[in-house]
Coordinates of C-alpha atoms in Angstrom, one line a residue:
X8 CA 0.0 0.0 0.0
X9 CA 2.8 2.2 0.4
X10 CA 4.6 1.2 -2.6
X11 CA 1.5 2.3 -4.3
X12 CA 1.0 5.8 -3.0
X13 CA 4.6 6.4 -3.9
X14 CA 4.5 5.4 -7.0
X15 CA 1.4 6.3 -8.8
X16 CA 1.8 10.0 -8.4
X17 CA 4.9 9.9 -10.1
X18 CA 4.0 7.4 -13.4
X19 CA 1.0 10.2 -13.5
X20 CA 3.1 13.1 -13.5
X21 CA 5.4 11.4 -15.9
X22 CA 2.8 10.6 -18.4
X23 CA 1.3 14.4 -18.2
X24 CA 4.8 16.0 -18.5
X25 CA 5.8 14.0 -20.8
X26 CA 3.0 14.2 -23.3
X27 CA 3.3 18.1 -22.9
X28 CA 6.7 18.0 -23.8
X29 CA 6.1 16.1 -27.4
X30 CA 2.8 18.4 -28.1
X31 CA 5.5 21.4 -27.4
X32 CA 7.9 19.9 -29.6
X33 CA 5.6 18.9 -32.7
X34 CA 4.4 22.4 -32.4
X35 CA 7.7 24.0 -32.8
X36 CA 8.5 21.4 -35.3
X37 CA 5.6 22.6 -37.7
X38 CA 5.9 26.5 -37.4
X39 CA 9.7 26.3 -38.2
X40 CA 8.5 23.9 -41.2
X41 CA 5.9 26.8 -42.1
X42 CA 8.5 29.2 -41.8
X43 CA 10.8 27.6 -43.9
X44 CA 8.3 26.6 -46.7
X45 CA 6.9 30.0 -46.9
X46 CA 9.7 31.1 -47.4
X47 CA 10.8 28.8 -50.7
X48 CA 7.3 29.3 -51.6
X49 CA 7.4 32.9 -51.7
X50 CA 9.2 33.6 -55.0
X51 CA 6.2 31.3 -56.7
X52 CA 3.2 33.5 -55.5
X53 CA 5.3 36.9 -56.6
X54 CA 5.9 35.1 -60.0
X55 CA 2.3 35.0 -60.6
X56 CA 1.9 38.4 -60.6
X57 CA 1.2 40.3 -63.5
X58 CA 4.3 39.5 -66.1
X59 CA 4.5 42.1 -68.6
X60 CA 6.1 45.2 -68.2
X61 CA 7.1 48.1 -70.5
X62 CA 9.7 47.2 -73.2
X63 CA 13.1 48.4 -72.3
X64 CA 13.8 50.1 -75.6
X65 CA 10.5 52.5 -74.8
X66 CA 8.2 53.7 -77.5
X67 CA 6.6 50.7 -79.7
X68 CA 6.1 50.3 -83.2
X69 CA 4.2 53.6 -85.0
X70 CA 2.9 51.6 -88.2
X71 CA 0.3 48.9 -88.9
X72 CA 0.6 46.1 -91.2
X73 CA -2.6 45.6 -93.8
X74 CA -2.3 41.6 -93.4
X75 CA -1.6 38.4 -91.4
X76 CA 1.8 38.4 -93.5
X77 CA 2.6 41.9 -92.9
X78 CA 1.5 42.5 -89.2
X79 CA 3.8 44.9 -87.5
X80 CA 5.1 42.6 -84.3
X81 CA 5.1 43.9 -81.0
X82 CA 6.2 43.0 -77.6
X83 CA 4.0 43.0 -74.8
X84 CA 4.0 46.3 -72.5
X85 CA 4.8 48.2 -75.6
X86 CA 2.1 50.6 -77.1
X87 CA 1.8 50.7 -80.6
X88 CA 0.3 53.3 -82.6
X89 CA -0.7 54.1 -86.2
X90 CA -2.1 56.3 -88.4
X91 CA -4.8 55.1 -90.4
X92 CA -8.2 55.6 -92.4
X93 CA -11.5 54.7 -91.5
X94 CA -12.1 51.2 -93.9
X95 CA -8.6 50.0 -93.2
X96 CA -7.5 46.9 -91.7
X97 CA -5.0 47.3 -89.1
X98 CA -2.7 44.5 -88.0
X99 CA -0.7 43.4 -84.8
X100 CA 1.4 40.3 -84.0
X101 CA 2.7 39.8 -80.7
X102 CA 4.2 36.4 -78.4
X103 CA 1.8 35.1 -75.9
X104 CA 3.3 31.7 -74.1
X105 CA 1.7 29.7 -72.0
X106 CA -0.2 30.2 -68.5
X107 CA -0.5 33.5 -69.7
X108 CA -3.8 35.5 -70.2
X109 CA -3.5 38.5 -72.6
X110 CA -5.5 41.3 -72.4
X111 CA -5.4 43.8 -75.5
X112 CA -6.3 47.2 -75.4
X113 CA -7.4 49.1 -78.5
X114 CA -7.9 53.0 -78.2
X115 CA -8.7 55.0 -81.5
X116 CA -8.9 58.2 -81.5
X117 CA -11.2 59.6 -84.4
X118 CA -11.8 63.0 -86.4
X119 CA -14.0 65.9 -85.2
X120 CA -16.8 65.1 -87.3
X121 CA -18.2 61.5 -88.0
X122 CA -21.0 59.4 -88.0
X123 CA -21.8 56.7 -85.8
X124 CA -20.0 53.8 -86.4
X125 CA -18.8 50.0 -84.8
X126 CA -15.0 49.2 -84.6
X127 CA -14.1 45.9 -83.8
X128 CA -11.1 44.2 -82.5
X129 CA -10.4 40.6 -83.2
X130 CA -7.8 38.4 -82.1
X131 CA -6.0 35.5 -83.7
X132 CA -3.8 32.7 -82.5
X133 CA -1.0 31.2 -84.2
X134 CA -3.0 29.0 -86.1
X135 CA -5.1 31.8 -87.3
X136 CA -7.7 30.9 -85.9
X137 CA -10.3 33.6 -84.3
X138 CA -10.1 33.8 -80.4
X139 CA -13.3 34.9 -78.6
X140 CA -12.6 37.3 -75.6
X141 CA -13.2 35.9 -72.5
X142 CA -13.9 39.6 -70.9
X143 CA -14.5 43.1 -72.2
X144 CA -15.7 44.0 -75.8
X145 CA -14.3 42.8 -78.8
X146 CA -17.3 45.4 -80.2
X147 CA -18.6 48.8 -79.4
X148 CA -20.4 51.7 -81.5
X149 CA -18.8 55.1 -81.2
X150 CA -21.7 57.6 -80.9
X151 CA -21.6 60.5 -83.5
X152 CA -18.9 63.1 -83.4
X153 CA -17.6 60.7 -80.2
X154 CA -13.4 61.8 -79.4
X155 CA -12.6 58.2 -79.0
X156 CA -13.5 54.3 -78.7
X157 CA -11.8 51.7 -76.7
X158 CA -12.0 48.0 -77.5
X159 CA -10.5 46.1 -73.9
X160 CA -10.4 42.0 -74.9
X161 CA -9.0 39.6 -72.4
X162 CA -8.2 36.3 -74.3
X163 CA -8.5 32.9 -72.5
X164 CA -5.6 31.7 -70.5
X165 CA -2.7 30.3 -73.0
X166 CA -2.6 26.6 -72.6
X167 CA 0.9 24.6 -73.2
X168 CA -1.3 21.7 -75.3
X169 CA -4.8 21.0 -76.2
X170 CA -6.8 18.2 -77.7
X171 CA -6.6 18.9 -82.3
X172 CA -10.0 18.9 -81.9
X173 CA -10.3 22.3 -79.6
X174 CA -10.3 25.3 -79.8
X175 CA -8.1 26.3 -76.9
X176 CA -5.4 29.4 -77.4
X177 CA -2.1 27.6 -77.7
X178 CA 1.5 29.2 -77.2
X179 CA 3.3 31.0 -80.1
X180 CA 2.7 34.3 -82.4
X181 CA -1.3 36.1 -82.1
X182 CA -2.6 38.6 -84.4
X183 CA -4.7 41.6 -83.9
X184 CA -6.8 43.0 -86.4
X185 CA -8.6 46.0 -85.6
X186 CA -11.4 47.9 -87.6
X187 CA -14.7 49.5 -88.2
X188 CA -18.0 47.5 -89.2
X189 CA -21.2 49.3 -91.0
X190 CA -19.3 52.1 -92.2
X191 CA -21.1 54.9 -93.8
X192 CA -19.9 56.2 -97.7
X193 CA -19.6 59.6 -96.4
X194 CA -16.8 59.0 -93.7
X195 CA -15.1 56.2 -95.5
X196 CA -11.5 57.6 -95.7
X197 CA -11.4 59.8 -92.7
X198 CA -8.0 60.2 -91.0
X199 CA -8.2 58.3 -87.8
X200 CA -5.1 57.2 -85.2
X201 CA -5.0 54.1 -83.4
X202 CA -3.4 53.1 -80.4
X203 CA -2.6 49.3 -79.3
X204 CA -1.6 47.7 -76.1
X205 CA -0.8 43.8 -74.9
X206 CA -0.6 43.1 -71.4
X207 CA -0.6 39.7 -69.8
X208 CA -1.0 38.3 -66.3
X209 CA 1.0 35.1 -65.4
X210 CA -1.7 32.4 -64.1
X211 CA 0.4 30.3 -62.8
X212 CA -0.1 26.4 -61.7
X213 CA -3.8 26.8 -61.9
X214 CA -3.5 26.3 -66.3
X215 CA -0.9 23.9 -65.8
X216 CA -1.3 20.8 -68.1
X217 CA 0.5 17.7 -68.9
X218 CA 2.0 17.8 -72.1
X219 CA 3.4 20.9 -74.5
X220 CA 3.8 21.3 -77.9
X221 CA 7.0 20.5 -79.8
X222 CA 7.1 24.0 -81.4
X223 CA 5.3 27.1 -80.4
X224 CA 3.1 28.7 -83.2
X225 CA 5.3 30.8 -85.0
X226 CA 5.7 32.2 -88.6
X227 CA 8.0 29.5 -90.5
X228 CA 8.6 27.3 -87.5
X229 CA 6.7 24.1 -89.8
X230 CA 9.8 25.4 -92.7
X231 CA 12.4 25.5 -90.3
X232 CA 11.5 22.1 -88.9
X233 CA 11.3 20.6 -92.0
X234 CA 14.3 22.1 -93.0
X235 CA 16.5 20.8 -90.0
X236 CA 15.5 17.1 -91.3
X237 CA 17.6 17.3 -94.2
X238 CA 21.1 19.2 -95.1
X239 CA 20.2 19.9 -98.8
X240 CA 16.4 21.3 -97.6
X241 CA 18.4 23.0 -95.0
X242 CA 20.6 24.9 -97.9
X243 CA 17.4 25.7 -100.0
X244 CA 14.5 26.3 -97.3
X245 CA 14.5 29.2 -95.7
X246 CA 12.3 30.4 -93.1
X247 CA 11.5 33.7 -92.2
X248 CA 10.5 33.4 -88.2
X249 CA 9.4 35.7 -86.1
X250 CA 11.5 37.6 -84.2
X251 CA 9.2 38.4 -81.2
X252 CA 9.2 35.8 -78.1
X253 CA 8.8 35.8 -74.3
X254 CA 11.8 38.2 -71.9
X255 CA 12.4 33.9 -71.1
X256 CA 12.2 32.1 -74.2
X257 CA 9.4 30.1 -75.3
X258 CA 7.9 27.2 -73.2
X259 CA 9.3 29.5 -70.1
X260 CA 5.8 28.2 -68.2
X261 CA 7.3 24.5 -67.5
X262 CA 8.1 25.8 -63.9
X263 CA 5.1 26.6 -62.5
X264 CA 4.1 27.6 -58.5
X265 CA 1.9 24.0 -58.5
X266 CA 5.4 22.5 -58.0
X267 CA 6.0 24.6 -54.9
X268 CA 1.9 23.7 -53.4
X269 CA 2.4 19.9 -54.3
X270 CA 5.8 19.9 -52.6
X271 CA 4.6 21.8 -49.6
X272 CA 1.5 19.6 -49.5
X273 CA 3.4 16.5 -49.2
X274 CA 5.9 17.6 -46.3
X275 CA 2.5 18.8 -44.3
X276 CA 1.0 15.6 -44.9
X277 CA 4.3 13.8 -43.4
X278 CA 4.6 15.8 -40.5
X279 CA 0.8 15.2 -39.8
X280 CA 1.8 11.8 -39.8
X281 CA 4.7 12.3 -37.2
X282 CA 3.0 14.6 -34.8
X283 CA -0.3 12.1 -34.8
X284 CA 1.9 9.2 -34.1
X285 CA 3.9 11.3 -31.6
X286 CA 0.6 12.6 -29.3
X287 CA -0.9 9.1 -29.6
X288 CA 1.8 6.5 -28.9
X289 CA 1.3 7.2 -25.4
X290 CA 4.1 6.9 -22.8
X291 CA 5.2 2.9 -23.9
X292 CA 4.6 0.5 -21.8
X293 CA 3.1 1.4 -18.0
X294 CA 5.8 -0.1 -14.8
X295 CA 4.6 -3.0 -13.4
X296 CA 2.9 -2.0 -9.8
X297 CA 3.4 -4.8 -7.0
X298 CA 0.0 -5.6 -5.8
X299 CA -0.9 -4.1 -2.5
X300 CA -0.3 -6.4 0.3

C-alpha cells in the first residue's frame, strides 16, 4: 500500500509531463516547417503576378501592317500606334506563351466630325484561328462626333497543349486585327489614329497541363522544322520566323508555382503523420505495480 501511494503520483506526472513535452515539440517542429516553406514558396506567388512590363527600348512600333503576313510585331507592354483611315484593316502580332492570359487594349482616336460607327477588335492565334474574348468588348459603336473608342479584350488563359480537336489558345505568335463595321460612304476615308496595347497576367499552376507542344506557333517554324531534317532542304529552305518571343524564351511556363503547393502539401501531410503518431503513442509501456499487500 505504500509502494502504491509512492509510485502512482509519479507514473502520472510522468505521463502528463511527458506528453506536454512532445505536443511542445511537434508544435515548434511545424511552425519552423511553415517558416521555412513559406519562405521557398514565396518567390512562386510573386511570380504570378502580373508578367509584362514596358519594353526596355520605350516607344513601340508607329505603323500597322494591312495583313496576317505583314502584321507589324510587337512586344508585350509596348504601345503601338498608327495612323490610319477609316475602312482599313489594321494589324498586330505579338508572343503570348503559356499560363499567360492577354488582355489587349485598342484605343482610336477619331476625327472631329463623324458618323456613328462600330470598330471591332479581333484576335487570332497562331493558327489563325479567331479567339473569342473571355472579358471586355471585342465590339462597341462610337456615338456620332464621339473623341474616341476603346476595345478592352481579355483572351482565354494560353494553354501549353490542347486536344486537335479544340479550340483552346495555344503558345506561339497572335494577331490583332482592328477595324470599323457598318461604315457609312460619307466618312469612308477619314483620318483616324490608333493606339494598341498587350498586357498579360501570369496564371500560374492553376493552367498547368501535362503535355506541351514540340514548337510554339510561329511564322515559319513548320519550314524550319522541316528544313533541319535534311542538309540539302536546309541549304534551300528558308524560313522567315518571327523575331518576337517571351523576356524567357518560349515554353518559359514549364516551372510553374503547383510544383512549390504539391511539394509543400506533401511535407504537411508527413509531419501530420509524425505529430499524430507522436501525441498518440502514449508513454510505452506502463511499470509494473506490485499488488498491495
Amino acid at each position: 500500500m505504500r509502494i502504491s501511494r509512492v509510485l502512482s503520483p509519479r507514473v502520472s506526472n510522468g505521463v502528463h509531463a511527458g506528453g506536454g513535452g512532445r505536443a511542445g515539440r511537434f508544435v515548434r517542429a511545424v511552425g519552423v516547417g511553415l517558416l521555412v516553406l513559406g519562405a521557398a514558396a514565396s518567390p512562386a506567388v510573386a511570380d504570378s503576378s502580373p508578367s509584362a512590363s514596358p519594353s526596355d527600348d520605350g516607344a513601340g512600333p508607329t505603323s500597322a501592317g494591312t495583313s496576317f503576313r505583314t502584321a507589324t510585331e510587337v512586344d508585350q507592354g509596348q504601345q503601338a500606334t498608327a495612323s490610319a483611315s477609316m475602312g482599313d484593316y489594321l494589324y498586330w502580332s505579338f508572343p503570348a506563351d503559356a499560363g499567360q492570359r492577354p488582355t489587349v487594349k485598342a484605343t482610336v482616336k477619331l476625327p472631329d466630325a463623324h458618323a456613328s460607327a462600330t470598330w471591332q477588335v479581333d484576335v487570332y492565334d497562331g493558327l489563325r484561328r479567331r479567339q473569342a474574348c473571355q472579358y471586355g468588348a471585342q465590339t462597341r459603336t462610337a456615338a456620332q462626333d464621339a473623341a474616341s473608342v476603346e476595345l478592352p479584350c481579355t483572351l482565354r488563359t494560353v494553354r501549353a497543349w490542347s486536344e486537335p480537336w479544340a479550340d483552346d489558345p495555344l503558345p506561339g505568335t497572335y494577331y490583332v486585327r482592328l477595324t470599323t463595321v457598318g461604315l457609312k460612304a460619307a466618312d469612308l476615308g477619314l483620318p483616324v489614329s490608333a493606339e494598341v496595347q498587350v498586357d498579360s497576367k501570369d496564371v500560374g499552376g492553376a493552367a498547368a497541363v501535362d503535355g506541351s507542344l514540340a514548337e510554339p506557333l510561329v511564322p515559319g517554324v513548320a519550314v524550319a522544322a522541316k528544313g533541319g531534317d535534311s542538309d540539302e532542304d536546309s541549304e534551300t529552305s528558308v524560313a522567315v520566323l518571327s523575331s518576337i518571343e517571351p523576356d524567357d524564351g518560349w515554353a518559359s511556363g514549364w516551372w510553374s508555382d503547383r510544383w512549390v503547393w504539391t511539394g509543400v502539401g506533401g511535407v504537411l501531410a508527413a509531419l501530420a503523420g509524425v505529430g499524430g503518431y507522436t501525441l498518440t503513442r502514449g508513454a510505452g509501456r506502463p511499470r509494473r505495480v506490485p499488488p498491495s499487500a
